[in-house]
GROMACS .gro file of C-alpha atoms in nm:
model
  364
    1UNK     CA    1   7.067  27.308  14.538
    2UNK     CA    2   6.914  27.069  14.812
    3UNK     CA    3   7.048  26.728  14.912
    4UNK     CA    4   6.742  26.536  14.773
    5UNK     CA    5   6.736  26.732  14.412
    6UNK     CA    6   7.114  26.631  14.357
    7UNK     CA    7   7.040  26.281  14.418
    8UNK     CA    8   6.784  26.288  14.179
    9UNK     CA    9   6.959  26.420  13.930
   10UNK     CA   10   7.295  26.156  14.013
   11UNK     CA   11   6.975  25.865  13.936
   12UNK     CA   12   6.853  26.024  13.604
   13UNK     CA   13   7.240  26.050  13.492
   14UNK     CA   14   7.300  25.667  13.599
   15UNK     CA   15   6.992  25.507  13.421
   16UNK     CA   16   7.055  25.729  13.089
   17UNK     CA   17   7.411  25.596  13.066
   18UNK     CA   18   7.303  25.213  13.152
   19UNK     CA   19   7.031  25.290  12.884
   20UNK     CA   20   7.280  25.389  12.630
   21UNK     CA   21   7.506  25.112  12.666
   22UNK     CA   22   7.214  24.880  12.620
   23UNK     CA   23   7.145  25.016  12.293
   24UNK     CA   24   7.499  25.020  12.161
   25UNK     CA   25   7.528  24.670  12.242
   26UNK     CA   26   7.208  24.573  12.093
   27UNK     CA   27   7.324  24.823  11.750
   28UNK     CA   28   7.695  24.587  11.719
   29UNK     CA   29   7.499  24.308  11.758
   30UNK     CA   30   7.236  24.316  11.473
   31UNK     CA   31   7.505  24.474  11.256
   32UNK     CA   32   7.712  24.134  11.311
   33UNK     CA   33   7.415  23.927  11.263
   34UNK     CA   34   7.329  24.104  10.949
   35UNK     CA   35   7.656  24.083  10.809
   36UNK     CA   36   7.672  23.686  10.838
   37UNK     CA   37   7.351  23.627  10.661
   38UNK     CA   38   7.340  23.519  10.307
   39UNK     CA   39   7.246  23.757  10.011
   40UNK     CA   40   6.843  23.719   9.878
   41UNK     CA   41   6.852  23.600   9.593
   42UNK     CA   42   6.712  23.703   9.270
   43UNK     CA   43   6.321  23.670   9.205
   44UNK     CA   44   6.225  23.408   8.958
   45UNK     CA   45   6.075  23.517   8.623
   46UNK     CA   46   5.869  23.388   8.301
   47UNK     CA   47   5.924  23.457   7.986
   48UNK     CA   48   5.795  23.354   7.623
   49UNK     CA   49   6.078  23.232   7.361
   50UNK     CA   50   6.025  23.144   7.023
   51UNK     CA   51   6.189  22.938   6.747
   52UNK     CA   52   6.265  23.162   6.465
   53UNK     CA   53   6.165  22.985   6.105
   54UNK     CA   54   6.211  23.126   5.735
   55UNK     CA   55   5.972  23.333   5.611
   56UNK     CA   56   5.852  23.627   5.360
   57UNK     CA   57   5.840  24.001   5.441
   58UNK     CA   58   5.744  24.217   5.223
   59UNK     CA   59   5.768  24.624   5.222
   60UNK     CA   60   5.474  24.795   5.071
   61UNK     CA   61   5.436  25.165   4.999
   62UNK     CA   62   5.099  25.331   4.941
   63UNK     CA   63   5.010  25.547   4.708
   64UNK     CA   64   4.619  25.732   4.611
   65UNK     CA   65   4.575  25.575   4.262
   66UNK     CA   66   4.260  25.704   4.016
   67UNK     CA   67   4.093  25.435   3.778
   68UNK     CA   68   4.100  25.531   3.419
   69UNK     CA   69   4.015  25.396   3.129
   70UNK     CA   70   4.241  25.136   2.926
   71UNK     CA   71   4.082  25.313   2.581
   72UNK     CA   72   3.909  25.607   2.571
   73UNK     CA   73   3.776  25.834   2.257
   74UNK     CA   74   3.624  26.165   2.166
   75UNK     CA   75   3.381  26.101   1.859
   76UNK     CA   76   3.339  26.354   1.604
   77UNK     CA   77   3.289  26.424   1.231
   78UNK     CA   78   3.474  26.556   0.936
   79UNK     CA   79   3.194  26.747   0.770
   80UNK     CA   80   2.925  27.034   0.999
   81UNK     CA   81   2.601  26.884   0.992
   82UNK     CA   82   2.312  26.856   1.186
   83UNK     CA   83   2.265  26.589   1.422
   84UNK     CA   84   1.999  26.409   1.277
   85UNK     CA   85   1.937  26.093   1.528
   86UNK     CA   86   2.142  25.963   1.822
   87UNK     CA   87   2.096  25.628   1.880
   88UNK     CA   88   2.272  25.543   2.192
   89UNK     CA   89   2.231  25.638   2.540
   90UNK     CA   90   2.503  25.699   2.822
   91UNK     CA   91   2.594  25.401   2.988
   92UNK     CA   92   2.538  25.187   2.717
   93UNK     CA   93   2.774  24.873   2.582
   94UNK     CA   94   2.829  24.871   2.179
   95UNK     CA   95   2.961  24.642   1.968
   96UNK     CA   96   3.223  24.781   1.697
   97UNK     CA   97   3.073  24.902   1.435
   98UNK     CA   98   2.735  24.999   1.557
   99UNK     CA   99   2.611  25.326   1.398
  100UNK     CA  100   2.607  25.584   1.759
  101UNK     CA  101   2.508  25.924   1.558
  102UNK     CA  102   2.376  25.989   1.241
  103UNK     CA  103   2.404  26.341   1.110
  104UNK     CA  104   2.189  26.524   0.819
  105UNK     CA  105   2.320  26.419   0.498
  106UNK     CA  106   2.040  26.522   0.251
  107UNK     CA  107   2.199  26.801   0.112
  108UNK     CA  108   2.497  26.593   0.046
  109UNK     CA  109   2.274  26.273  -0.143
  110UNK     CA  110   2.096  26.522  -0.373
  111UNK     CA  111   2.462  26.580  -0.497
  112UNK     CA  112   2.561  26.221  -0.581
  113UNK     CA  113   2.211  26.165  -0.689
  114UNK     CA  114   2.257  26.434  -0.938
  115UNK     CA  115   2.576  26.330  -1.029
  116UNK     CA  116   2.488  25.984  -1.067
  117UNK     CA  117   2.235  26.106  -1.353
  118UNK     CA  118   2.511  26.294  -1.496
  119UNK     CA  119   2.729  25.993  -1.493
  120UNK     CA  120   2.464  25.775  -1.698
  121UNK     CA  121   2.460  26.013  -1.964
  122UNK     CA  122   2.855  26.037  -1.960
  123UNK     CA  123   2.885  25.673  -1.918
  124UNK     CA  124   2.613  25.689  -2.251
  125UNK     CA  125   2.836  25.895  -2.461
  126UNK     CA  126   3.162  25.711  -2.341
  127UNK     CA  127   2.990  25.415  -2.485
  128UNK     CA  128   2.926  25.565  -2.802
  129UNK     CA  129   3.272  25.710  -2.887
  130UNK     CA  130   3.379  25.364  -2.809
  131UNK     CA  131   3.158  25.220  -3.099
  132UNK     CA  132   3.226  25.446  -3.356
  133UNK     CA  133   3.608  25.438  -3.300
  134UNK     CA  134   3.551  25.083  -3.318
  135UNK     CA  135   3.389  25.147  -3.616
  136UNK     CA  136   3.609  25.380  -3.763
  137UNK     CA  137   3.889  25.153  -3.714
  138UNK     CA  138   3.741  24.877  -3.935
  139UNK     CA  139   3.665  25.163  -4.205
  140UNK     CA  140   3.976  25.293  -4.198
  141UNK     CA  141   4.145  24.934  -4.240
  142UNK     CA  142   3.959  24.902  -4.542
  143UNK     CA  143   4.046  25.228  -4.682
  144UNK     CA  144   3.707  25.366  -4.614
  145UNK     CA  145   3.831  25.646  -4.406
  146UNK     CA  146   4.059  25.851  -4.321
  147UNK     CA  147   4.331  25.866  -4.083
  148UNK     CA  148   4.252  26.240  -3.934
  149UNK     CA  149   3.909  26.149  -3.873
  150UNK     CA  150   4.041  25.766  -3.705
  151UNK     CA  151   4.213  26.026  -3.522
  152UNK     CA  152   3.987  26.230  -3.406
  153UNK     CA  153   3.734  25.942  -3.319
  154UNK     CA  154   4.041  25.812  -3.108
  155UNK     CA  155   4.064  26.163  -2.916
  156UNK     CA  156   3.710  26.169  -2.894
  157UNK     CA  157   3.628  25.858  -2.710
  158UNK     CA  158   3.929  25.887  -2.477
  159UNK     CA  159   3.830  26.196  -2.388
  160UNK     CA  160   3.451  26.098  -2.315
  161UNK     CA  161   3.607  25.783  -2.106
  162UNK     CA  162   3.823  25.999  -1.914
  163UNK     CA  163   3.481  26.301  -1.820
  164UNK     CA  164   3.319  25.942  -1.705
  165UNK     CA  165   3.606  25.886  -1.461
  166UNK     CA  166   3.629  26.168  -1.332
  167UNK     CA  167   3.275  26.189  -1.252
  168UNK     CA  168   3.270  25.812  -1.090
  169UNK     CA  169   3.574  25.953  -0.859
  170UNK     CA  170   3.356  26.239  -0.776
  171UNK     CA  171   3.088  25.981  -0.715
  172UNK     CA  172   3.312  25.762  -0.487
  173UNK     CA  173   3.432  26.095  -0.302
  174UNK     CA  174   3.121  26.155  -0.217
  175UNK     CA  175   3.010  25.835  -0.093
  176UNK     CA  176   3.317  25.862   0.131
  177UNK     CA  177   3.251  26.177   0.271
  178UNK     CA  178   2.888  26.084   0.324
  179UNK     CA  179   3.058  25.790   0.552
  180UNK     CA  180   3.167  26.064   0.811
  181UNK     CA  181   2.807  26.158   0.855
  182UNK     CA  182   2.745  25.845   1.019
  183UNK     CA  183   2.894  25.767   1.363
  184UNK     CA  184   2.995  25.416   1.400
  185UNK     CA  185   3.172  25.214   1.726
  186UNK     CA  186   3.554  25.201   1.662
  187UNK     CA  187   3.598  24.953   1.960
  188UNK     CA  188   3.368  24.724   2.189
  189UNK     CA  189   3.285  24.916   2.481
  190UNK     CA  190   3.064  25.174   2.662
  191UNK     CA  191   2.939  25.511   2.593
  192UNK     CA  192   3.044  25.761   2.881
  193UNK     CA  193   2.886  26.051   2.802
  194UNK     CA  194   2.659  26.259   2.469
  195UNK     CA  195   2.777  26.593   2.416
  196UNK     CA  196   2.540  26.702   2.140
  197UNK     CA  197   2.212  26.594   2.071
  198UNK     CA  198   1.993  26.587   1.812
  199UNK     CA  199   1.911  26.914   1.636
  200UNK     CA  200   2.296  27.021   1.751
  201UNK     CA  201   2.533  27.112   1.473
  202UNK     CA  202   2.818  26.903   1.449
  203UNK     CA  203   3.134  27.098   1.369
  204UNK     CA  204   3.399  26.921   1.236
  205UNK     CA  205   3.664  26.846   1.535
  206UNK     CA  206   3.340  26.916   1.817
  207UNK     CA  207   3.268  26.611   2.003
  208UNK     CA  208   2.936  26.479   1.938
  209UNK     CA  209   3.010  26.181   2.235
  210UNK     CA  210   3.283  25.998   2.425
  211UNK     CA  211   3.338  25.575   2.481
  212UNK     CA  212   3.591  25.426   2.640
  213UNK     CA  213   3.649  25.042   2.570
  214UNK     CA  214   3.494  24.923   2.934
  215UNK     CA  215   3.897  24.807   3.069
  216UNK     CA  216   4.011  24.978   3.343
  217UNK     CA  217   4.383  25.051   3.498
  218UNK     CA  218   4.528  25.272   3.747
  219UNK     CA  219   4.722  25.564   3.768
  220UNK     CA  220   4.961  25.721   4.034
  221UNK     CA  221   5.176  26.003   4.104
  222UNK     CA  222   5.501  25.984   4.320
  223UNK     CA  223   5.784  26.241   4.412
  224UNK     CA  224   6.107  26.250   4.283
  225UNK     CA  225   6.270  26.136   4.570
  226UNK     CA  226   6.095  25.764   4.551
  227UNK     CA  227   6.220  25.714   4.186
  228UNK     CA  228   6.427  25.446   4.220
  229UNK     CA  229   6.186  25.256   4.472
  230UNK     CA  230   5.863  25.251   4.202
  231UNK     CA  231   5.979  24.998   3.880
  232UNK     CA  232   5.803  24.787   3.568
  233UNK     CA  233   5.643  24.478   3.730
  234UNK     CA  234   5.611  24.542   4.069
  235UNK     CA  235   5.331  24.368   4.212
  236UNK     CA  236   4.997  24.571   4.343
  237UNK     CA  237   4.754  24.555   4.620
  238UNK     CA  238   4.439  24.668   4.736
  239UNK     CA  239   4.318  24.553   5.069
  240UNK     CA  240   4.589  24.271   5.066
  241UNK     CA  241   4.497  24.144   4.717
  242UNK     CA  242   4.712  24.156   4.430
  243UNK     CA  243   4.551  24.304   4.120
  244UNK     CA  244   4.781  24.357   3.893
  245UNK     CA  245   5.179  24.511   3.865
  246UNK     CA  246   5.356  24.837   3.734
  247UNK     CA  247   5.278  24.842   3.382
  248UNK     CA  248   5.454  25.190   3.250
  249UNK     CA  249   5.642  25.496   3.408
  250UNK     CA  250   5.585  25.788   3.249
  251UNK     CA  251   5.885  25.967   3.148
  252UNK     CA  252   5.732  26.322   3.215
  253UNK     CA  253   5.623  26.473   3.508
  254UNK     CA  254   5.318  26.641   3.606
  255UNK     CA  255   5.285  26.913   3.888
  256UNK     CA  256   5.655  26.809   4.038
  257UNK     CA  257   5.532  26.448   4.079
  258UNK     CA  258   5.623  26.166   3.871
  259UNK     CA  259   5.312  25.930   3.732
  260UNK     CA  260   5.320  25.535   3.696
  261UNK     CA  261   5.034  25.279   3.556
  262UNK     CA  262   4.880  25.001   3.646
  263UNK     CA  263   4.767  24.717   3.462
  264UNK     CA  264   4.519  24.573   3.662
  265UNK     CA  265   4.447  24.154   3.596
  266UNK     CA  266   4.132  24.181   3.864
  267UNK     CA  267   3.819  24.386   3.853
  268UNK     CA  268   3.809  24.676   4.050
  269UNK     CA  269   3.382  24.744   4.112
  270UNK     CA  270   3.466  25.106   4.134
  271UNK     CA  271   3.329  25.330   3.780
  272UNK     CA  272   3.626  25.537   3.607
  273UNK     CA  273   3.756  25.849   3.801
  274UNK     CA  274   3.721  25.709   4.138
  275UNK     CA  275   4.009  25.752   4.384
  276UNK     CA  276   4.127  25.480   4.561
  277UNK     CA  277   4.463  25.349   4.757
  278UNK     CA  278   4.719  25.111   4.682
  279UNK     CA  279   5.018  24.925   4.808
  280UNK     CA  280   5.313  24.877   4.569
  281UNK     CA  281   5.521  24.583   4.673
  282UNK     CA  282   5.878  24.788   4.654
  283UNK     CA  283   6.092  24.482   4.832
  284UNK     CA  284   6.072  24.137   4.896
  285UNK     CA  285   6.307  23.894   5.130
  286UNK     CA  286   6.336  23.586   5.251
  287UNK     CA  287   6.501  23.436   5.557
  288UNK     CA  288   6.498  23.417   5.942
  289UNK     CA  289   6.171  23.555   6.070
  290UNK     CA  290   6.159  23.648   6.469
  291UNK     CA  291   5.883  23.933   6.631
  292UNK     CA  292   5.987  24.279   6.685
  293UNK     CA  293   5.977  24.263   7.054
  294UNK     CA  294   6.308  23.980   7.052
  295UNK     CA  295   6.574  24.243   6.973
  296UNK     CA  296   6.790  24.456   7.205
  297UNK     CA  297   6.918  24.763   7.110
  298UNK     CA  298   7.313  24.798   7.277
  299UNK     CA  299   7.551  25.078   7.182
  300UNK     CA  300   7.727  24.834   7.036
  301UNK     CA  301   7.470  24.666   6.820
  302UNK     CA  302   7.172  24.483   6.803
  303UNK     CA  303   7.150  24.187   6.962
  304UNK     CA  304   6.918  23.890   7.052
  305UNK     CA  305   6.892  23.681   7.417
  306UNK     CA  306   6.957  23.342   7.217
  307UNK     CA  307   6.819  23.032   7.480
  308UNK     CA  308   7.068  22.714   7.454
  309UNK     CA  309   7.051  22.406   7.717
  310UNK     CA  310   6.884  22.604   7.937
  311UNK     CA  311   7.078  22.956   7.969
  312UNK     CA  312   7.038  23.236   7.821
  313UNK     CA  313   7.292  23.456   7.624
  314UNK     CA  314   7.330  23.814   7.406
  315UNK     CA  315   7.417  23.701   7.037
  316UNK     CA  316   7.464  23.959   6.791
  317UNK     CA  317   7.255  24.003   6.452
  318UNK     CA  318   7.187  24.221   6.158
  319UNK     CA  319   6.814  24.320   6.125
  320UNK     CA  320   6.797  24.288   5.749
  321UNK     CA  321   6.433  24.401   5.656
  322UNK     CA  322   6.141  24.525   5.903
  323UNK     CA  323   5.758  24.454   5.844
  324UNK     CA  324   5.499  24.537   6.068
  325UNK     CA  325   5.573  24.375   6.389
  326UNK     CA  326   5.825  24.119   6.227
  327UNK     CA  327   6.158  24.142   6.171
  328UNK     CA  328   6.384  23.935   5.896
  329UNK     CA  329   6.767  23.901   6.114
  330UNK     CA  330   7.073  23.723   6.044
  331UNK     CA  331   7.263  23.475   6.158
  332UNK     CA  332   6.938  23.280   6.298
  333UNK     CA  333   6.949  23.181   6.629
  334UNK     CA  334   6.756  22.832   6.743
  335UNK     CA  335   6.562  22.982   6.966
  336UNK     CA  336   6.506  23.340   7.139
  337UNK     CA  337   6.357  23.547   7.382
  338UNK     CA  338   6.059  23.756   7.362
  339UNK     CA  339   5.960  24.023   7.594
  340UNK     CA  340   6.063  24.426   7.661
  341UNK     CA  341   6.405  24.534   7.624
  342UNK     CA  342   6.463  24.606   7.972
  343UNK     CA  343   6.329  24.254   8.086
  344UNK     CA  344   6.566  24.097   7.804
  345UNK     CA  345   6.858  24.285   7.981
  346UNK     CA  346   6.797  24.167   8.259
  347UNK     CA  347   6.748  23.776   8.200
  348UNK     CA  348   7.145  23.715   8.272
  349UNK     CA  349   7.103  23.817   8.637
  350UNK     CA  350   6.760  23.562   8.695
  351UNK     CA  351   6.889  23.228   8.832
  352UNK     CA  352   6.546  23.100   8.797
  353UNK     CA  353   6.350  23.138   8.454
  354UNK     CA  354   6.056  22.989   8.356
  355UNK     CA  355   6.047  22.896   7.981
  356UNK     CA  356   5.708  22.932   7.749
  357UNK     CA  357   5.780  22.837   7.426
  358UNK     CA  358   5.520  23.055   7.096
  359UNK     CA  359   5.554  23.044   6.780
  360UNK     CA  360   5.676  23.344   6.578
  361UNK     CA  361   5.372  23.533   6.429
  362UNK     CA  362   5.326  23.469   6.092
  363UNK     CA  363   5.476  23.102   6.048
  364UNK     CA  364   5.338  22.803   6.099
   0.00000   0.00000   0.00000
């Protein structure tokens, strides 16, 4: 190797070693710089707390409910006739006792009209075997006659009297029976729907046409499993609005599920048979009302970041009933935080918060 390349190389060495040194120096003396300077410390944060007041939450389960009528009724006859005029139409309100259906009864008047004539002649000849035991009687205190014929005029009168009853009895059986030939209104209400027109025959048991009294109520079904949760009285709700409570639970199932009615005290502008849904109000409680987003779920509990004279701190509470996005705790803290559970965790570790005060939705 030649003089001048070794020198060269003796330079390159030299300045690469004074370069290193420079940089170890410069390396122990940030690290001692850095290690006498103060921590950061934390950011500051906002967050919203509230003041927790009493309040109602309720739990509501729903339920497809079908109206149905309060009082509903097949119409029909005794006696097979021939529907001889129908006087209603569907859809239309009666009063009680307004003939609906009148059925052919001519074949039953020519009877009591014919037994009617019969019963003025018997009615006739009762009043003549009166007389003449009448008559007789006299006589026969007198010693004018005697007593086997009294007799006999005794027999004889009591037997016309009692053909004449029997006949009137006929009469009145009659009349009766004619009364089923003639439909009447048992109830105020509404005809649903005419069956058989006229011209039809009527067959005793057929319905000729069906009313219901106008009243309406619901009806639900309900598995097993929610037996105990569905009782008498509890309140009911469509779209928020109470119309009426649990009136009866029926103590027989139907297809597995278990059926309940309503008694409604609203109107419901829906026609029989519709389907709607429902809220039964299952439970009800009262007490310390804070929003869902205030709670902190730890392994060992639930807890609350409870804000007192300017710190905040975990307390521990019992969520007692759930609604919505409202929750019913105890004991009640004065006031707490509201925001995500991780920024709840970490409020301890902020040295500066900034405090917005809300009020709990759903209080005043």
């Amino acid at each position: 190797m030649s003089k001048k390349k070794i020198i060269i190389t003796i330079v390159a060495v030299v300045v690469l070693a004074g370069v290193l040194i420079s940089a170890k120096r410069l390396l122990e003396t940030r690290k001692a710089a850095i290690a006498n300077e103060a921590l950061p410390e934390a950011m500051g944060v906002t967050v919203a707390v509230v003041h927790p007041k009493e309040g109602t939450l309720q739990n509501r389960d729903a339920y497809l409910a079908q109206i149905i009528s309060d009082k509903s009724i097949k119409l029909s006859t005794k006696l097979a006739g021939y529907i001889e005029e129908v006087l209603v139409e569907e859809s239309q309100q009666v009063k009680k006792g307004d003939t609906l259906v009148r059925i052919d009864d001519t074949e039953l008047l020519s009877n009591i009209q014919a037994l009617n004539a019969t019963l003025a002649t018997q009615l006739a000849d009762a009043r003549l075997a009166k007389s003449i035991y009448a008559r007789n009687v006299k006589l026969y205190n007198v010693g004018g006659l005697a007593k086997e014929k009294l007799e006999i005029s005794k027999v004889t009168k009591k037997a016309k009297e009692a053909i004449y009853k029997s006949t009137k009895e006929r009469v009145s059986q009659l009349e009766h029976q004619r009364s089923y030939l003639k439909i009447v209104s048992p109830f105020d209400g509404y005809v649903d729907m005419i069956h058989l027109y006229e011209g039809d025959l009527a067959a005793s048991g057929k319905a000729i046409l069906s009313m219901s009294s106008g009243e309406k109520k619901l009806l639900f079904s309900y598995a097993p499993v929610d037996y105990n949760r569905i009782k008498k009285e509890q309140k009911v709700f469509i779209a928020n609005k109470e119309v009426g409570e649990v009136k009866t639970i029926y103590t027989t199932s139907q297809n597995g599920l278990i059926g309940a009615e309503v008694q409604l005290n609203e109107t419901v502008a829906l026609p029989v048979g519709s389907s709607l849904n429902i809220e039964v109000l299952t439970k009800e409680a009262t007490g310390c009302v804070v929003p869902n987003n205030a709670i902190l779920h730890k392994k060992e509990g639930v807890f609350v970041m409870a804000y007192e004279e300017g710190e905040f701190s975990l307390k521990k509470v019992n969520i007692e009933m759930t609604e919505a996005d409202k929750l019913l705790i105890s004991p009640c803290p004065k006031t707490v935080a509201k925001a995500s559970e991780v920024k709840l965790a970490q409020l301890a570790a902020y040295k500066k918060v900034k405090v917005v005060e809300e009020s709990p939705r759903g209080t005043k």
